[in-house]
Coordinates of C-alpha atoms in Angstrom, one line a residue:
M1310 CA 22.1 16.5 -24.2
K1311 CA 18.8 15.9 -25.9
I1312 CA 17.1 13.0 -24.3
L1313 CA 14.0 11.0 -25.0
I1314 CA 12.4 9.6 -21.8
T1315 CA 9.5 7.2 -22.4
G1316 CA 7.1 6.8 -19.6
T1317 CA 7.1 10.4 -18.4
A1318 CA 3.6 10.2 -17.0
G1319 CA 4.9 7.3 -14.9
F1320 CA 6.3 7.3 -11.4
I1321 CA 10.1 7.1 -12.2
G1322 CA 9.9 8.9 -15.6
A1323 CA 8.2 12.0 -14.2
H1324 CA 10.8 12.5 -11.4
L1325 CA 13.6 11.8 -13.9
A1326 CA 12.4 14.3 -16.5
I1327 CA 12.3 17.1 -13.9
K1328 CA 15.8 16.3 -12.6
L1329 CA 17.3 16.3 -16.1
L1330 CA 15.5 19.5 -17.0
E1331 CA 16.7 21.3 -13.9
R1332 CA 20.3 20.5 -14.8
G1333 CA 19.8 21.9 -18.3
D1334 CA 19.2 18.9 -20.6
E1335 CA 16.6 19.1 -23.3
V1336 CA 13.9 16.4 -22.8
V1337 CA 11.2 15.0 -24.9
G1338 CA 8.7 12.9 -22.8
L1339 CA 6.5 10.2 -24.2
D1340 CA 3.6 8.3 -22.6
N1341 CA 0.4 6.7 -23.6
I1342 CA -1.4 7.6 -20.3
N1343 CA -3.2 4.3 -20.2
D1344 CA -5.8 3.5 -17.6
Y1345 CA -3.8 0.8 -15.8
Y1346 CA -4.3 2.9 -12.7
D1347 CA -5.7 6.4 -11.8
Q1348 CA -5.0 8.7 -14.6
N1349 CA -5.4 11.7 -12.4
I1350 CA -2.0 10.9 -10.8
K1351 CA -0.5 10.6 -14.2
Y1352 CA -1.8 14.0 -15.3
G1353 CA -0.7 15.4 -12.0
R1354 CA 2.8 14.2 -12.6
L1355 CA 2.8 15.8 -16.1
Q1356 CA 1.4 19.1 -14.7
R1357 CA 4.2 19.1 -12.1
G1358 CA 6.6 18.9 -15.0
G1359 CA 5.0 21.8 -16.8
I1360 CA 2.7 20.0 -19.2
L1361 CA -0.3 22.1 -18.6
K1362 CA -2.5 21.6 -21.6
N1363 CA -5.3 19.1 -21.6
L1364 CA -4.6 15.8 -23.2
E1365 CA -7.3 13.9 -25.0
D1366 CA -7.9 10.4 -23.6
G1367 CA -7.9 7.4 -25.9
K1368 CA -6.2 9.1 -28.8
N1369 CA -2.6 9.1 -30.0
I1370 CA -1.2 12.5 -30.8
K1371 CA 0.6 12.4 -34.0
Y1372 CA 4.3 13.4 -34.1
N1373 CA 3.7 16.9 -35.4
D1374 CA 1.2 17.6 -32.6
L1375 CA 4.0 17.7 -29.9
L1376 CA 2.8 19.7 -26.9
T1377 CA 5.2 22.3 -25.5
S1378 CA 5.3 23.0 -21.8
S1379 CA 4.9 26.5 -20.4
K1380 CA 7.1 25.8 -17.4
Y1381 CA 10.2 24.3 -18.9
I1382 CA 11.1 25.7 -22.4
N1383 CA 13.3 22.7 -22.9
Y1384 CA 10.6 20.1 -22.3
N1385 CA 8.2 18.7 -24.9
F1386 CA 5.7 15.9 -24.5
I1387 CA 4.0 13.5 -26.9
K1388 CA 1.2 11.1 -26.1
L1389 CA 2.1 8.0 -28.0
N1390 CA 2.1 4.2 -27.7
L1391 CA 5.5 2.4 -28.0
E1392 CA 3.7 0.0 -30.4
D1393 CA 3.1 2.8 -32.9
R1394 CA 6.1 2.1 -35.0
E1395 CA 5.3 4.7 -37.7
N1396 CA 5.2 7.6 -35.2
I1397 CA 8.1 6.3 -33.1
D1398 CA 10.2 6.3 -36.3
K1399 CA 9.1 9.8 -37.2
L1400 CA 9.8 11.1 -33.7
F1401 CA 13.4 9.7 -33.7
E1402 CA 14.1 10.9 -37.3
N1403 CA 13.0 14.4 -36.6
E1404 CA 14.1 15.0 -33.1
K1405 CA 17.6 13.6 -33.4
F1406 CA 18.1 12.5 -29.8
D1407 CA 21.5 12.0 -28.2
K1408 CA 20.3 9.5 -25.6
V1409 CA 17.2 7.4 -24.9
I1410 CA 15.9 6.3 -21.5
N1411 CA 13.1 3.8 -21.9
L1412 CA 10.9 3.5 -18.8
A1413 CA 7.6 3.0 -20.5
A1414 CA 6.2 -0.5 -19.9
Q1415 CA 3.3 -2.4 -18.8
A1416 CA 4.1 -2.8 -15.1
G1417 CA 2.8 -5.2 -12.4
V1418 CA 3.4 -8.8 -11.6
R1419 CA -0.2 -9.6 -10.6
Y1420 CA -1.8 -7.8 -13.6
S1421 CA 0.3 -10.0 -15.9
L1422 CA -1.5 -13.1 -14.6
T1423 CA -4.8 -11.8 -16.1
N1424 CA -3.7 -9.5 -18.9
P1425 CA -0.7 -11.2 -20.5
R1426 CA -1.1 -9.7 -24.0
A1427 CA -0.6 -6.2 -22.6
Y1428 CA 3.0 -7.2 -21.7
I1429 CA 3.8 -8.5 -25.1
D1430 CA 2.5 -5.5 -26.9
S1431 CA 4.2 -2.8 -24.7
N1432 CA 7.2 -4.6 -23.3
I1433 CA 8.3 -6.7 -26.3
V1434 CA 6.9 -5.1 -29.4
G1435 CA 7.3 -1.6 -28.0
F1436 CA 10.8 -2.2 -26.9
L1437 CA 11.7 -3.6 -30.3
N1438 CA 10.5 -0.4 -31.9
I1439 CA 12.8 1.6 -29.5
L1440 CA 15.8 -0.6 -30.4
E1441 CA 15.2 -0.3 -34.1
A1442 CA 14.8 3.5 -33.8
C1443 CA 18.1 3.6 -31.9
R1444 CA 19.8 1.5 -34.5
H1445 CA 18.8 3.8 -37.4
N1446 CA 19.3 7.2 -35.7
N1447 CA 22.8 7.1 -34.2
I1448 CA 21.7 7.0 -30.6
K1449 CA 24.8 7.3 -28.3
G1450 CA 23.3 5.3 -25.4
L1451 CA 20.1 3.5 -24.4
A1452 CA 19.2 2.9 -20.7
Y1453 CA 16.1 0.9 -20.0
A1454 CA 14.1 -0.4 -17.1
S1455 CA 14.4 -4.0 -16.1
S1456 CA 13.3 -5.3 -12.8
S1457 CA 14.3 -7.3 -9.7
S1458 CA 11.5 -9.7 -10.7
V1459 CA 13.9 -11.3 -13.2
Y1460 CA 15.6 -13.1 -10.3
G1461 CA 12.5 -15.3 -10.1
L1462 CA 13.2 -18.6 -8.4
N1463 CA 16.7 -17.6 -7.4
E1464 CA 17.3 -18.0 -3.7
A1465 CA 20.9 -17.0 -3.2
Q1466 CA 21.0 -13.5 -1.8
P1467 CA 21.9 -10.7 -2.3
F1468 CA 20.7 -11.0 -5.9
S1469 CA 23.8 -10.6 -8.1
T1470 CA 23.8 -9.5 -11.7
S1471 CA 26.4 -12.2 -12.3
S1472 CA 23.9 -14.9 -11.5
N1473 CA 21.8 -16.8 -14.0
V1474 CA 18.2 -15.5 -14.2
D1475 CA 16.4 -18.1 -16.4
H1476 CA 13.5 -19.0 -14.1
P1477 CA 11.1 -16.1 -14.0
M1478 CA 7.8 -16.4 -12.0
S1479 CA 5.6 -14.1 -14.1
L1480 CA 5.2 -13.0 -17.6
Y1481 CA 6.1 -9.5 -16.5
A1482 CA 9.5 -10.8 -15.3
A1483 CA 9.9 -12.8 -18.5
S1484 CA 9.3 -9.7 -20.5
K1485 CA 12.0 -7.8 -18.6
K1486 CA 14.4 -10.6 -19.0
S1487 CA 13.5 -10.6 -22.8
N1488 CA 14.4 -6.9 -22.9
E1489 CA 17.9 -7.6 -21.6
L1490 CA 18.4 -10.3 -24.2
M1491 CA 17.1 -8.1 -27.0
A1492 CA 19.3 -5.2 -25.9
H1493 CA 22.4 -7.4 -25.9
T1494 CA 21.6 -8.5 -29.4
Y1495 CA 21.5 -4.9 -30.6
S1496 CA 24.7 -4.0 -28.7
H1497 CA 26.5 -6.9 -30.3
L1498 CA 25.2 -6.4 -33.8
Y1499 CA 25.0 -2.7 -34.1
N1500 CA 27.4 -1.4 -31.3
I1501 CA 24.6 0.5 -29.5
P1502 CA 25.6 1.1 -25.9
T1503 CA 22.7 -0.4 -23.8
T1504 CA 22.3 -0.5 -20.0
G1505 CA 19.6 -2.5 -18.2
L1506 CA 18.6 -1.3 -14.8
R1507 CA 17.0 -3.9 -12.4
F1508 CA 14.9 -1.7 -10.1
F1509 CA 14.1 -3.0 -6.6
T1510 CA 10.7 -2.0 -5.2
V1511 CA 10.7 1.7 -6.0
Y1512 CA 8.7 4.0 -3.6
G1513 CA 8.2 7.6 -2.8
P1514 CA 6.0 10.7 -3.6
W1515 CA 3.8 10.3 -6.7
G1516 CA 4.2 6.5 -6.4
R1517 CA 1.9 4.0 -8.2
P1518 CA -1.5 3.3 -6.6
D1519 CA -1.0 -0.5 -7.1
M1520 CA 2.1 -0.6 -4.9
A1521 CA 2.0 -1.7 -1.3
L1522 CA 3.0 1.7 0.3
Y1523 CA 0.1 3.5 -1.5
L1524 CA -2.4 0.8 -0.8
F1525 CA -1.4 0.5 2.9
T1526 CA -1.4 4.3 3.4
K1527 CA -4.8 4.7 1.8
A1528 CA -6.3 1.8 3.9
I1529 CA -4.8 2.9 7.2
I1530 CA -6.0 6.5 6.8
E1531 CA -9.5 5.3 5.9
G1532 CA -9.6 2.8 8.8
K1533 CA -9.8 -0.2 6.4
P1534 CA -7.8 -3.4 6.7
I1535 CA -4.6 -4.0 4.7
D1536 CA -3.8 -7.3 3.0
V1537 CA -0.5 -8.7 4.4
F1538 CA 0.7 -11.6 2.2
N1539 CA 2.7 -14.6 3.1
H1540 CA 1.5 -13.9 6.7
G1541 CA 3.9 -11.0 6.9
N1542 CA 7.0 -13.2 6.2
M1543 CA 8.2 -11.0 3.3
Q1544 CA 11.1 -8.6 2.9
R1545 CA 11.8 -6.1 0.2
D1546 CA 14.8 -4.0 -0.8
F1547 CA 12.7 -0.8 -0.9
T1548 CA 14.5 1.9 -2.9
Y1549 CA 13.6 5.6 -2.7
I1550 CA 12.7 7.4 -5.9
N1551 CA 15.4 10.0 -5.6
D1552 CA 18.1 7.3 -5.3
I1553 CA 16.7 5.5 -8.4
V1554 CA 16.8 8.8 -10.4
E1555 CA 20.4 9.5 -9.4
G1556 CA 21.4 6.0 -10.5
I1557 CA 19.7 6.4 -13.9
I1558 CA 21.4 9.7 -14.5
R1559 CA 24.8 8.3 -13.7
V1560 CA 24.2 5.4 -16.0
N1561 CA 22.9 7.8 -18.7
D1562 CA 26.0 9.9 -18.4
N1563 CA 28.4 6.9 -18.5
P1564 CA 27.3 4.5 -21.3
P1565 CA 29.0 1.1 -21.2
E1566 CA 32.0 0.0 -23.3
G1567 CA 32.8 -3.5 -24.1
N1568 CA 34.3 -5.7 -21.3
N1569 CA 37.8 -6.6 -22.6
S1570 CA 38.2 -9.3 -19.9
W1571 CA 34.9 -11.0 -20.7
N1572 CA 35.4 -14.8 -21.0
G1573 CA 33.1 -16.9 -23.2
M1574 CA 34.2 -20.0 -21.3
N1575 CA 32.9 -18.5 -18.0
P1576 CA 30.5 -15.8 -19.2
D1577 CA 29.4 -12.9 -17.0
P1578 CA 25.7 -12.3 -17.6
S1579 CA 26.0 -8.6 -16.6
S1580 CA 28.5 -7.6 -19.3
S1581 CA 29.8 -8.5 -22.7
P1582 CA 32.5 -7.8 -25.3
A1583 CA 29.8 -5.5 -26.7
P1584 CA 28.9 -2.2 -25.1
Y1585 CA 26.3 -3.8 -22.8
K1586 CA 25.8 -3.7 -19.0
I1587 CA 23.3 -4.7 -16.4
Y1588 CA 23.0 -3.0 -12.9
N1589 CA 20.9 -3.6 -9.9
I1590 CA 19.6 -0.4 -8.3
G1591 CA 18.4 -1.2 -4.8
N1592 CA 19.0 0.0 -1.3
N1593 CA 21.2 -3.0 -0.5
N1594 CA 19.3 -3.2 2.8
P1595 CA 16.1 -5.4 2.8
V1596 CA 13.3 -4.4 5.2
K1597 CA 10.9 -6.9 6.8
L1598 CA 7.3 -6.3 5.7
M1599 CA 6.1 -6.0 9.3
D1600 CA 8.8 -3.4 10.1
F1601 CA 7.8 -1.5 7.0
I1602 CA 4.2 -1.5 8.2
K1603 CA 5.3 -0.3 11.7
A1604 CA 7.2 2.6 10.2
L1605 CA 4.1 3.6 8.2
E1606 CA 1.8 3.2 11.3
K1607 CA 4.2 5.5 13.3
K1608 CA 4.1 8.2 10.6
I1609 CA 0.3 8.1 10.2
G1610 CA -0.3 7.7 13.9
K1611 CA -2.8 4.8 13.5
I1612 CA -2.4 1.0 13.9
A1613 CA -3.4 -0.9 10.8
Q1614 CA -6.0 -3.6 10.7
K1615 CA -4.3 -6.6 9.1
N1616 CA -5.6 -9.4 6.9
M1617 CA -2.9 -12.1 7.1
L1618 CA -3.0 -14.0 3.8
P1619 CA -0.9 -16.6 1.9
I1620 CA 1.7 -15.5 -0.7
Q1621 CA 0.2 -14.6 -4.1
A1622 CA 1.1 -16.3 -7.3
G1623 CA 4.1 -14.7 -9.0
D1624 CA 5.4 -13.1 -5.8
V1625 CA 8.8 -13.8 -4.3
P1626 CA 9.2 -13.8 -0.5
S1627 CA 12.4 -11.7 -0.4
T1628 CA 14.5 -9.3 -2.5
Y1629 CA 18.0 -8.1 -1.7
A1630 CA 20.1 -6.2 -4.2
D1631 CA 23.9 -6.6 -4.7
V1632 CA 24.9 -3.1 -5.9
S1633 CA 28.6 -3.7 -6.1
G1634 CA 28.5 -2.9 -9.8
L1635 CA 27.1 0.5 -9.2
I1636 CA 29.7 1.2 -6.5
T1637 CA 32.6 0.0 -8.6
D1638 CA 31.7 1.5 -11.9
L1639 CA 29.8 4.7 -10.9
D1640 CA 30.8 5.3 -7.4
Y1641 CA 27.2 5.3 -6.3
K1642 CA 25.1 3.5 -3.7
P1643 CA 21.4 4.3 -2.7
E1644 CA 21.2 5.2 0.9
T1645 CA 17.8 6.8 1.8
T1646 CA 16.4 5.2 4.9
I1647 CA 12.9 3.6 4.9
E1648 CA 11.8 6.0 7.7
D1649 CA 12.7 9.1 5.7
G1650 CA 11.2 7.6 2.5
I1651 CA 7.9 6.7 4.1
D1652 CA 7.7 10.2 5.7
S1653 CA 8.1 11.8 2.3
F1654 CA 5.5 9.6 0.7
V1655 CA 2.9 10.1 3.4
D1656 CA 3.4 13.9 3.4
W1657 CA 2.9 13.9 -0.4
Y1658 CA -0.2 11.7 -0.1
I1659 CA -1.8 13.9 2.5
D1660 CA -1.1 17.0 0.4
F1661 CA -2.2 15.5 -2.9
F1662 CA -5.6 14.2 -1.6
K1663 CA -6.1 17.2 0.9
I1664 CA -6.4 14.9 3.9
T1665 CA -6.4 15.9 7.6
L1666 CA -5.1 13.1 9.7
K1667 CA -7.0 12.1 12.8
K1668 CA -4.5 10.2 14.9
Q1669 CA -5.5 7.5 17.4

């Protein structure tokens, strides 16, 4: 297949692109390489995928300036904002994709408290441009990133895609819920198969520097204290990157059809008579924050200094994914243990930053 992956300088997109390339798909990657976090990591991900040419910061590369990789002959990359409607339309019109996987977005719950407009521009306006381009270019399936954050004030666990999610706790979460609603509209009106993927705390090599595992690892190695929110009374359904990628690929290969048993008198939010579906992708095994920290301390060989702090605005104390939909429809369940996942991340971190550990 010929697949557009947006967000290929990002954590999930970079891993996904390589996996699809290795199985023989043709991939066009798109990213704006913004400065939300360290761009060196973003460039490092691109170089790992074979994008070896220098990319000019702060400038959109026009459609006809696609950069061709020297490592994978079936991989092209374009530096572009989702909000750039004109060039998004040109890209779709000329490349004639079979499928689209939209992972580009402004991420982060806490950042949304201080920079709300970035979420509207990228996650709402940008996503609309993707939907419109899919509509006008005979796209056979759109998979897109949602988030466990949409569960908001929900307390019944595990979080189920059949539950109502109308009480988000951040604009980031609201933007992801909006994506699900927008996608359903296009599935209903234009018969575009769309699948929303609610990711649960993704971690692993090449992970984002604003995420807990990266922050904790850096601080512990440098002998600095870590911030432990809600006084450690948190738990997360940490999901390893390889498991996330496998889930995306299975969804991409199996676009949804309409649910013939859907009942408007008792509507299931995760499906529709239209070709529309929502899945959780989580480990289905929440880990207590203090146990997570202990596993990290064991791998690094140092005890963390801990600042015990109250919960932050927009955060939820617990996440726990019901993945029964993945199991039933796609015969898949993430299963990487937290110990194995942390080991892989720390090994990558040490190698990337050329660190020699001095254990206590």
